[in-house]
Coordinates of C-alpha atoms in Angstrom, one line a residue:
M467 CA 62.7 -53.0 -16.0
V468 CA 62.6 -51.4 -19.4
W469 CA 59.2 -50.3 -20.9
R470 CA 58.6 -50.2 -24.6
R471 CA 55.6 -49.8 -26.8
G472 CA 54.1 -53.2 -27.8
V473 CA 52.1 -54.3 -30.7
S474 CA 50.1 -57.2 -29.2
P475 CA 46.6 -57.5 -30.7
G476 CA 45.2 -57.9 -27.3
L477 CA 46.9 -55.0 -25.5
T478 CA 47.8 -51.5 -26.4
G479 CA 49.9 -48.9 -24.8
F480 CA 53.1 -49.5 -22.8
Q481 CA 54.0 -53.1 -21.7
S482 CA 57.0 -55.2 -20.5
S483 CA 57.8 -58.7 -21.7
N484 CA 58.9 -59.7 -18.2
F485 CA 55.7 -58.2 -16.7
M486 CA 53.5 -60.1 -19.2
G487 CA 55.3 -63.3 -18.5
V488 CA 54.5 -63.0 -14.8
I489 CA 50.9 -62.4 -15.6
M490 CA 50.7 -65.5 -17.8
D491 CA 52.3 -67.7 -15.2
K492 CA 49.9 -66.6 -12.5
L493 CA 46.8 -67.0 -14.6
N494 CA 48.0 -70.3 -16.3
L495 CA 47.1 -68.9 -19.7
P496 CA 48.4 -70.9 -22.7
E497 CA 50.8 -69.2 -25.0
K498 CA 49.9 -68.6 -28.6
E499 CA 52.2 -69.0 -31.5
G500 CA 53.3 -65.9 -33.3
G501 CA 53.9 -62.4 -32.2
G502 CA 55.2 -61.3 -28.9
P503 CA 58.5 -60.1 -27.8
A504 CA 61.7 -62.1 -27.6
G505 CA 60.3 -65.1 -29.6
K506 CA 57.5 -65.8 -27.1
G507 CA 53.9 -65.9 -28.2
M508 CA 51.5 -63.4 -26.6
P509 CA 48.2 -64.6 -25.1
Q510 CA 44.9 -63.6 -26.7
L511 CA 43.0 -62.2 -23.7
N512 CA 39.3 -62.8 -24.1
K513 CA 38.5 -61.8 -20.5
P514 CA 39.6 -58.8 -18.4
L515 CA 42.5 -59.4 -16.1
G516 CA 41.4 -60.2 -12.6
R517 CA 39.9 -63.0 -10.5
P518 CA 39.0 -66.1 -12.6
P519 CA 35.3 -66.8 -12.9
G520 CA 33.7 -68.8 -10.1
K521 CA 31.1 -68.7 -7.5
P522 CA 30.3 -65.3 -6.0
L523 CA 31.5 -64.6 -2.5
K524 CA 29.0 -65.3 0.2
K525 CA 30.7 -63.3 2.9
P526 CA 32.7 -60.1 2.7
L527 CA 36.4 -60.5 2.7
G528 CA 36.8 -58.6 5.9
K529 CA 34.9 -57.2 8.9
P530 CA 33.0 -54.0 8.4
L531 CA 34.8 -51.0 9.6
G532 CA 32.2 -50.2 12.3
K533 CA 28.7 -49.2 13.0
P534 CA 27.2 -46.5 10.9
L535 CA 27.3 -43.0 12.4
S536 CA 24.1 -42.1 14.2
K537 CA 25.0 -38.4 14.4
P538 CA 26.9 -36.2 12.0
L539 CA 30.5 -35.5 12.9
N540 CA 29.9 -31.8 13.1
K541 CA 26.9 -29.7 14.0
P542 CA 25.5 -27.5 11.3
L543 CA 26.4 -23.8 11.6
S544 CA 23.7 -21.9 13.5
K545 CA 24.9 -18.6 12.1
P546 CA 26.4 -17.6 8.8
L547 CA 30.1 -17.2 8.8
G548 CA 29.8 -13.5 7.8
K549 CA 27.4 -10.9 6.8
P550 CA 26.0 -11.2 3.3
L551 CA 26.8 -8.5 0.8
V552 CA 23.7 -6.4 0.1
S553 CA 23.4 -4.9 -3.3
S554 CA 21.0 -2.3 -4.5
P555 CA 17.6 -4.0 -4.5
A556 CA 15.7 -4.0 -7.7
I557 CA 12.3 -2.3 -7.6
S558 CA 9.8 -5.1 -8.6
A559 CA 6.3 -3.8 -7.9
D560 CA 7.7 -0.3 -7.3
T561 CA 9.3 0.1 -10.7
P562 CA 8.2 3.3 -12.4
G563 CA 7.0 1.4 -15.5
A564 CA 4.6 -0.8 -13.5
A565 CA 3.5 1.3 -10.6
P566 CA 0.5 3.6 -10.5
G567 CA 1.3 6.9 -12.1
A568 CA 4.6 5.8 -13.6
P569 CA 4.8 6.1 -17.4
S570 CA 5.6 2.9 -19.4
G571 CA 7.6 2.4 -22.5
G572 CA 6.5 3.2 -26.0
A573 CA 4.1 6.1 -26.7
G574 CA 3.7 6.6 -22.9
A575 CA 7.4 6.5 -22.1
A576 CA 8.7 8.5 -19.2
P577 CA 9.4 12.2 -20.1
S578 CA 13.0 13.3 -20.4
I579 CA 14.0 14.8 -17.1
K580 CA 16.4 17.7 -17.0
G581 CA 18.1 18.6 -13.8
P582 CA 20.4 17.1 -11.3
Q583 CA 21.5 13.5 -11.8
L584 CA 22.3 10.8 -9.2
K585 CA 25.9 10.2 -8.2
P586 CA 27.2 7.1 -10.0
G587 CA 27.8 3.9 -8.0
L588 CA 26.3 2.6 -4.8
G589 CA 29.1 3.7 -2.5
K590 CA 30.7 1.6 0.2
K591 CA 28.3 2.1 3.0
P592 CA 25.3 0.0 1.8
L593 CA 27.4 -3.2 1.5
G594 CA 27.7 -3.7 5.2
K595 CA 24.2 -2.6 6.2
S596 CA 20.9 -4.5 6.2
L597 CA 18.0 -2.8 4.4
G598 CA 15.4 -4.5 6.6
K599 CA 12.5 -2.9 8.5
R600 CA 13.3 -0.5 11.3
P601 CA 11.8 -1.3 14.7
P602 CA 8.6 0.7 15.3
A603 CA 8.9 3.7 17.5
S604 CA 8.0 3.0 21.1
S605 CA 6.8 6.6 21.8
L606 CA 5.8 9.8 20.2
S607 CA 8.6 11.9 21.8
A608 CA 10.2 14.5 19.6
P609 CA 13.0 12.9 17.5
K610 CA 16.4 14.2 18.5
P611 CA 19.0 14.8 15.7
A612 CA 22.1 12.6 16.0
G613 CA 25.6 13.4 15.1
K614 CA 27.5 12.0 12.2
G615 CA 26.7 8.3 11.6
G616 CA 23.7 8.4 13.9
S617 CA 20.0 8.7 13.3
P618 CA 16.9 9.9 15.1
K619 CA 15.5 7.5 17.7
S620 CA 11.9 7.9 16.6
R621 CA 10.7 8.0 13.0
T622 CA 7.0 8.5 13.6
G623 CA 5.1 11.4 15.0
K624 CA 1.8 13.1 15.5
L625 CA 0.7 15.6 12.9
S626 CA 1.1 19.3 13.9
Q627 CA -1.8 21.3 15.0
T628 CA -1.1 23.9 12.4
I629 CA -1.9 21.3 9.7
V630 CA -5.1 19.6 10.7
G631 CA -6.4 21.6 13.7
G632 CA -5.2 19.7 16.6
P633 CA -5.2 16.1 17.9
G634 CA -8.5 14.3 18.6
V635 CA -9.6 11.3 20.6
L636 CA -8.3 8.0 19.2
A637 CA -11.1 5.7 18.3
G638 CA -11.6 2.6 16.3
A639 CA -13.2 2.5 12.9
T640 CA -16.2 0.5 11.6
F641 CA -16.6 0.1 7.8
R642 CA -19.8 -1.1 6.2
V643 CA -19.0 -2.3 2.7
F644 CA -21.6 -3.0 0.0
D645 CA -20.1 -5.3 -2.6
K646 CA -21.7 -8.0 -4.9
G647 CA -25.2 -7.1 -3.7
K648 CA -24.5 -7.6 0.0
W649 CA -23.6 -5.4 3.0
R650 CA -20.8 -6.6 5.3
R651 CA -19.2 -5.2 8.4
K652 CA -15.5 -4.6 9.0
E653 CA -14.3 -3.4 12.4
F654 CA -10.8 -2.1 13.3
A655 CA -9.3 -1.4 16.7
A656 CA -8.0 2.0 17.8
S657 CA -4.5 0.7 17.3
K658 CA -5.1 0.2 13.6
S659 CA -3.8 3.4 11.9
V660 CA -3.5 2.2 8.3
I661 CA -6.4 0.6 6.3
K662 CA -6.1 -0.2 2.6
I663 CA -9.0 -0.7 0.2
G664 CA -8.4 -2.7 -3.0
S665 CA -9.1 -5.8 -5.1
E666 CA -6.8 -8.3 -3.4
T667 CA -6.8 -9.7 0.2
Q668 CA -2.9 -9.8 0.2
E669 CA -2.7 -6.1 -0.3
S670 CA -5.9 -4.7 1.3
E671 CA -7.9 -5.1 4.5
I672 CA -11.1 -4.2 2.7
V673 CA -11.6 -6.0 -0.6
V674 CA -14.0 -4.7 -3.2
S675 CA -14.7 -5.8 -6.8
G676 CA -15.1 -3.5 -9.8
E677 CA -13.6 -2.8 -13.1
G678 CA -10.2 -1.2 -12.9
V679 CA -9.8 -1.5 -9.1
D680 CA -6.1 -1.9 -8.2
K681 CA -4.7 -4.2 -5.5
A682 CA -4.5 -1.2 -3.2
Q683 CA -6.8 1.5 -4.7
A684 CA -7.2 3.7 -1.7
I685 CA -5.7 4.2 1.8
V686 CA -7.3 5.4 5.1
R687 CA -4.5 6.6 7.4
R688 CA -4.9 8.1 10.9
I689 CA -2.5 10.8 11.9
G690 CA -3.1 12.3 15.3
G691 CA -6.8 12.5 15.7
H692 CA -7.7 12.8 12.0
W693 CA -8.2 10.3 9.2
F694 CA -6.9 10.9 5.7
V695 CA -8.7 9.1 2.9
M696 CA -6.6 9.1 -0.2
E697 CA -6.6 7.7 -3.8
R698 CA -3.6 5.5 -4.6
G699 CA -4.7 3.6 -7.8
N700 CA -3.5 3.8 -11.3
E701 CA -6.9 5.4 -12.3
Y702 CA -8.9 7.9 -10.3
L703 CA -11.9 5.8 -9.2
M704 CA -12.7 7.2 -5.7
K705 CA -15.8 9.2 -4.8
V706 CA -16.4 10.9 -1.5
N707 CA -20.0 11.5 -0.6
G708 CA -20.9 11.2 -4.2
F709 CA -18.2 13.4 -5.7
P710 CA -14.9 12.5 -7.4
E711 CA -12.1 13.2 -5.0
V712 CA -8.4 12.2 -4.6
Q713 CA -8.4 12.8 -0.8
T714 CA -10.4 14.0 2.1
V715 CA -9.6 14.7 5.8
L716 CA -12.0 13.6 8.5
S717 CA -12.1 14.0 12.3
S718 CA -12.9 11.1 14.6
Q719 CA -16.5 12.4 14.8
D720 CA -17.2 12.5 11.0
T721 CA -19.0 10.1 8.8
C722 CA -18.1 9.5 5.2
V723 CA -19.3 7.5 2.2
V724 CA -16.5 6.4 0.0
E725 CA -17.2 4.7 -3.3
I726 CA -14.5 2.6 -5.0
G727 CA -15.3 1.0 -8.4
G728 CA -19.0 1.2 -7.8
S729 CA -18.9 -0.3 -4.3
P730 CA -20.0 2.2 -1.5
I731 CA -18.2 2.0 1.8
V732 CA -19.6 3.8 4.9
L733 CA -16.8 5.0 7.2
L734 CA -17.9 5.2 10.8
F735 CA -15.2 6.3 13.3
G736 CA -15.8 5.3 16.9
G737 CA -18.4 2.7 15.9
G738 CA -21.1 5.1 14.7
E739 CA -23.9 3.7 16.9
G740 CA -25.8 5.8 19.3
K741 CA -25.4 9.2 17.7
E742 CA -26.6 12.1 19.7
K743 CA -29.9 13.5 18.3
R744 CA -29.9 17.3 18.8
K745 CA -32.4 19.9 17.9
D746 CA -30.6 23.1 18.7
F747 CA -28.4 23.4 15.6
D748 CA -27.4 26.8 14.3
D749 CA -27.4 25.5 10.8
Y750 CA -30.0 22.8 10.1
F751 CA -32.4 21.2 7.7
S752 CA -35.4 19.0 8.5
L753 CA -36.8 15.7 7.3
A754 CA -40.5 14.9 7.8
T755 CA -42.7 12.0 7.1
M756 CA -45.9 12.5 5.1
S757 CA -47.9 11.7 8.3
G758 CA -46.3 14.7 10.0
G759 CA -43.5 15.3 12.5
A760 CA -40.1 16.7 11.5
I761 CA -36.6 16.0 12.8
R762 CA -33.8 18.5 12.5
F763 CA -30.2 17.6 11.4
D764 CA -26.9 19.5 11.4
A765 CA -26.5 20.9 7.9
K766 CA -22.7 20.7 8.2
K767 CA -22.7 17.0 9.0
L768 CA -23.4 14.1 6.6
C769 CA -26.9 12.6 7.3
L770 CA -27.3 8.9 6.7
I771 CA -30.7 7.5 5.8
G772 CA -31.5 3.7 6.1
T773 CA -32.4 1.0 8.5
D774 CA -29.0 0.6 10.2
D775 CA -28.5 1.8 13.8
A776 CA -25.7 4.0 12.6
C777 CA -28.1 6.0 10.4
D778 CA -29.1 9.5 11.5
F779 CA -32.6 9.0 10.0
Q780 CA -33.8 5.4 10.5
V781 CA -36.3 4.0 8.2
I782 CA -38.7 1.2 9.3
E783 CA -37.3 -2.1 8.1
D784 CA -40.8 -3.2 6.9
T785 CA -40.4 -0.9 3.9
G786 CA -37.6 -3.1 2.5
A787 CA -35.1 -0.3 2.8
P788 CA -31.4 -1.3 2.8
P789 CA -29.1 -0.6 5.8
F790 CA -27.8 2.6 4.0
A791 CA -30.1 3.9 1.3
A792 CA -28.9 7.5 0.8
C793 CA -27.1 10.5 2.4
I794 CA -27.7 14.2 2.6
G795 CA -24.6 16.5 2.7
D796 CA -23.3 20.0 2.1
R797 CA -21.1 21.1 -0.8
D798 CA -20.3 24.7 -1.5
G799 CA -23.1 25.9 0.7
R800 CA -25.8 23.8 -1.0
L801 CA -27.4 20.6 0.3
Y802 CA -27.7 17.6 -1.9
V803 CA -28.9 14.0 -1.7
T804 CA -26.8 11.0 -3.0
P805 CA -28.1 7.5 -3.4
I806 CA -26.0 4.8 -1.7
S807 CA -28.0 1.6 -2.4
G808 CA -31.6 1.0 -3.4
K809 CA -34.0 3.3 -5.2
V810 CA -34.0 7.1 -4.5
E811 CA -36.4 9.6 -6.0
V812 CA -36.3 13.4 -5.9
A813 CA -39.6 15.1 -6.8
G814 CA -40.8 11.9 -8.5
R815 CA -37.5 11.4 -10.6
T816 CA -35.2 8.5 -9.9
I817 CA -31.6 9.7 -9.4
H818 CA -28.2 8.0 -9.6
E819 CA -25.9 10.8 -8.7
P820 CA -25.8 13.8 -6.2
T821 CA -28.9 15.9 -6.7
P822 CA -29.5 19.4 -5.1
L823 CA -32.4 19.8 -2.7
N824 CA -34.6 22.9 -2.8
S825 CA -37.4 24.2 -0.6
K826 CA -39.9 21.5 0.5
T827 CA -38.6 18.8 -1.9
P828 CA -40.5 15.4 -1.7
L829 CA -38.2 12.4 -1.4
F830 CA -38.6 8.7 -1.8
V831 CA -35.8 6.9 0.0
G832 CA -35.8 3.2 1.0
G833 CA -39.5 2.7 0.4
A834 CA -40.4 5.7 2.6
D835 CA -41.9 9.0 1.5
L836 CA -40.2 12.0 3.1
L837 CA -40.3 15.8 2.8
F838 CA -37.1 17.8 2.8
E839 CA -37.3 21.3 4.4
P840 CA -34.2 23.5 4.0
G841 CA -34.4 25.2 7.4
T842 CA -31.6 27.7 7.6
R843 CA -30.6 26.9 4.1
E844 CA -33.7 28.4 2.6
G845 CA -32.7 30.2 -0.7
A846 CA -29.2 28.8 -0.7
G847 CA -29.3 28.3 -4.4
T848 CA -31.1 26.5 -7.2
G849 CA -30.1 24.8 -10.4
D850 CA -28.0 21.8 -11.2
L851 CA -25.1 20.8 -9.0
E852 CA -21.8 20.9 -10.8
I853 CA -19.7 17.7 -10.5
P854 CA -16.1 18.5 -11.3
E855 CA -13.7 16.1 -12.9
V856 CA -10.5 15.0 -11.2
G857 CA -7.5 16.2 -13.1
Q858 CA -3.8 15.9 -12.5
R859 CA -2.8 16.9 -9.0
K860 CA 0.5 18.0 -7.5
F861 CA 2.1 16.4 -4.5
V862 CA 3.2 18.0 -1.3
F863 CA 5.3 16.8 1.7
L864 CA 3.6 17.8 4.9
Q865 CA 6.0 17.8 7.9
M866 CA 4.9 15.9 10.9
L867 CA 5.7 17.3 14.3
D868 CA 5.5 15.7 17.7
E869 CA 3.3 17.0 20.5
S870 CA 6.4 18.3 22.3
S871 CA 7.3 20.5 19.4
D872 CA 5.1 23.4 20.7
G873 CA 5.5 26.6 18.7
A874 CA 7.5 25.0 15.9
T875 CA 6.5 25.9 12.4
P876 CA 6.2 22.8 10.1
M877 CA 7.9 22.8 6.8
N878 CA 5.5 22.0 3.9
V879 CA 7.4 21.1 0.8
R880 CA 5.6 21.6 -2.5
L881 CA 7.1 19.1 -5.0
P882 CA 7.6 19.8 -8.7
R883 CA 5.1 18.8 -11.3
A884 CA 5.1 15.4 -13.0
G885 CA 8.1 14.9 -15.3
K886 CA 10.5 17.0 -13.1
A887 CA 13.2 16.0 -10.7
A888 CA 14.8 17.6 -7.6
I889 CA 17.4 17.0 -4.9
L890 CA 16.6 17.4 -1.2
G891 CA 19.5 18.0 1.3
R892 CA 21.3 20.2 3.7
S893 CA 23.4 22.0 1.1
S894 CA 22.4 25.4 -0.1
E895 CA 22.8 24.2 -3.6
A896 CA 20.1 21.5 -3.2
D897 CA 16.8 22.2 -5.0
I898 CA 14.9 21.9 -1.7
V899 CA 17.0 22.7 1.4
L900 CA 16.4 20.8 4.6
P901 CA 18.5 22.3 7.3
G902 CA 19.7 19.9 10.0
K903 CA 22.8 18.1 11.2
S904 CA 21.4 14.6 10.5
V905 CA 20.5 15.5 6.9
S906 CA 23.3 14.9 4.3
K907 CA 24.2 17.7 1.9
E908 CA 22.5 15.7 -0.9
H909 CA 20.2 13.3 0.9
I910 CA 17.6 12.1 -1.6
H911 CA 16.7 12.5 -5.3
V912 CA 13.1 12.6 -6.3
I913 CA 11.5 12.0 -9.7
M914 CA 7.9 13.1 -10.1
Y915 CA 5.2 11.0 -11.8
P916 CA 1.5 11.8 -12.2
K917 CA 0.4 9.6 -9.3
S918 CA 3.6 8.7 -7.5
V919 CA 7.1 9.9 -6.5
L920 CA 10.3 7.9 -7.0
V921 CA 12.6 8.5 -4.0
T922 CA 16.3 7.4 -4.2
D923 CA 18.8 7.7 -1.3
M924 CA 22.0 9.5 -2.4
D925 CA 24.4 7.5 -0.2
S926 CA 23.3 9.6 2.8
S927 CA 24.9 9.2 6.3
N928 CA 21.7 8.4 8.2
G929 CA 19.7 6.7 5.5
T930 CA 16.2 7.2 4.1
Y931 CA 13.1 5.6 5.5
V932 CA 9.6 5.1 3.9
N933 CA 6.9 3.9 6.4
D934 CA 9.7 3.1 8.9
E935 CA 11.6 0.8 6.5
K936 CA 15.1 1.7 5.4
V937 CA 15.2 2.0 1.6
R938 CA 17.7 2.7 -1.2
K939 CA 14.9 3.4 -3.8
R940 CA 11.2 3.4 -3.3
L941 CA 8.1 4.5 -5.3
M942 CA 6.0 6.5 -2.9
R943 CA 2.2 7.0 -3.2
A944 CA -0.2 9.2 -1.4
G945 CA -0.4 8.3 2.3
D946 CA 3.2 7.1 2.7
I947 CA 5.5 8.7 5.3
L948 CA 9.1 9.7 4.4
S949 CA 11.8 10.1 7.1
V950 CA 15.0 12.1 6.2
G951 CA 17.2 12.9 9.2
E952 CA 15.0 14.5 11.8
Y953 CA 12.3 15.3 9.3
H954 CA 9.2 13.2 8.8
F955 CA 7.0 14.0 5.8
F956 CA 3.5 12.9 4.9
L957 CA 2.9 12.6 1.2
C958 CA -0.4 13.9 0.1
F959 CA -2.1 15.8 -2.8
A960 CA -1.8 19.6 -2.8
D961 CA -5.2 21.4 -2.8

């Protein structure tokens, strides 16, 4: 059959005269004069080719193929076919521009940093490894260095005796928080070693309101038998016992009043109730009521005054005193009183900040009239008490050693000032040398910011961990723990 291009007004494209004749015979269509091939008229098609119009079919032309499938032909895959490729994670909340202490663009842009630069590229190793959390260490045994490609079994330890004076008895912590005009109680078990204080419940265990308070403004971390209370916010807002501080170290027997954004928080380790009332202190002061009778207190310990059972000097509740009204403490050899909540007067003058106490000073605390007697602190000094401002502080890595590391000398690494960078590794050419087989020649690169440290792994063999999590890049703040090979460092402020 020969195909040729036709010119029928009803059809376009290729057509065959014989083919069209067959179609017309089948459909019984009348021929129309004029046009068409070989002297035959072409039909004018007003309807599409197919079944002539009629009644719709009531039944299908054939039987259905079968019942519908009740189950899928194949089970879904329970596991992925292969490992996903892991690229270098972007630092969202940890980016230097958005994190506390990291300069932002514009006028406050990051300073130009001279010094060693990172090696280009991610390398081949990270593509086959997950950057998820490392399982927590099951014991506090000394970490053993591993050979090439290995890593220490444990990444947490107990702080060396040479740093904080020895381990103490582990105890829980009770916090009394005053916020929005009310006192509330927060208790933590002895197993809780990290407690954050901030403005959001998603980031902090203790939530306080106040202007400028960050999501995690401060951290309370237990290492060994001691507690570190450290500032982590974008602005320095923390006060310790009435004075601006960026960090303080407490034993399990100490009491502390931390103020965050105007909200006082009383830290009581081990519960705080049932304190032993002694009278044979070598260094003491006394508080007496106007009706007579004086009680001695240890001048080296913080003395809480209020109606709560945890207070050292309990005021009768009928006076309308709050649970924690004021505290008396030592600073630079002088005793001072600091209001916590409620009205406090010293010699008839209402105070709002730490005020020094001299010989036989009348006090009005929590609706009660008291008389302060200096005891062994007689003549310790007079005049106003200087309240220093908190300026820019340097950071230091304190090495953490296990209890089994008797006689070992910890390595304390003083980091450069803000705006500088350094490389830490095993090589003698590194800015900070960390000898050890499990440490790479160039293990990590650090960039210093006023309130944080940006740590980047330099394609090391055994990886870099921050708070037991393997990372490629992480912005560390005070209170975080860095693990590099067999070394475990605690980031804190240098005194």
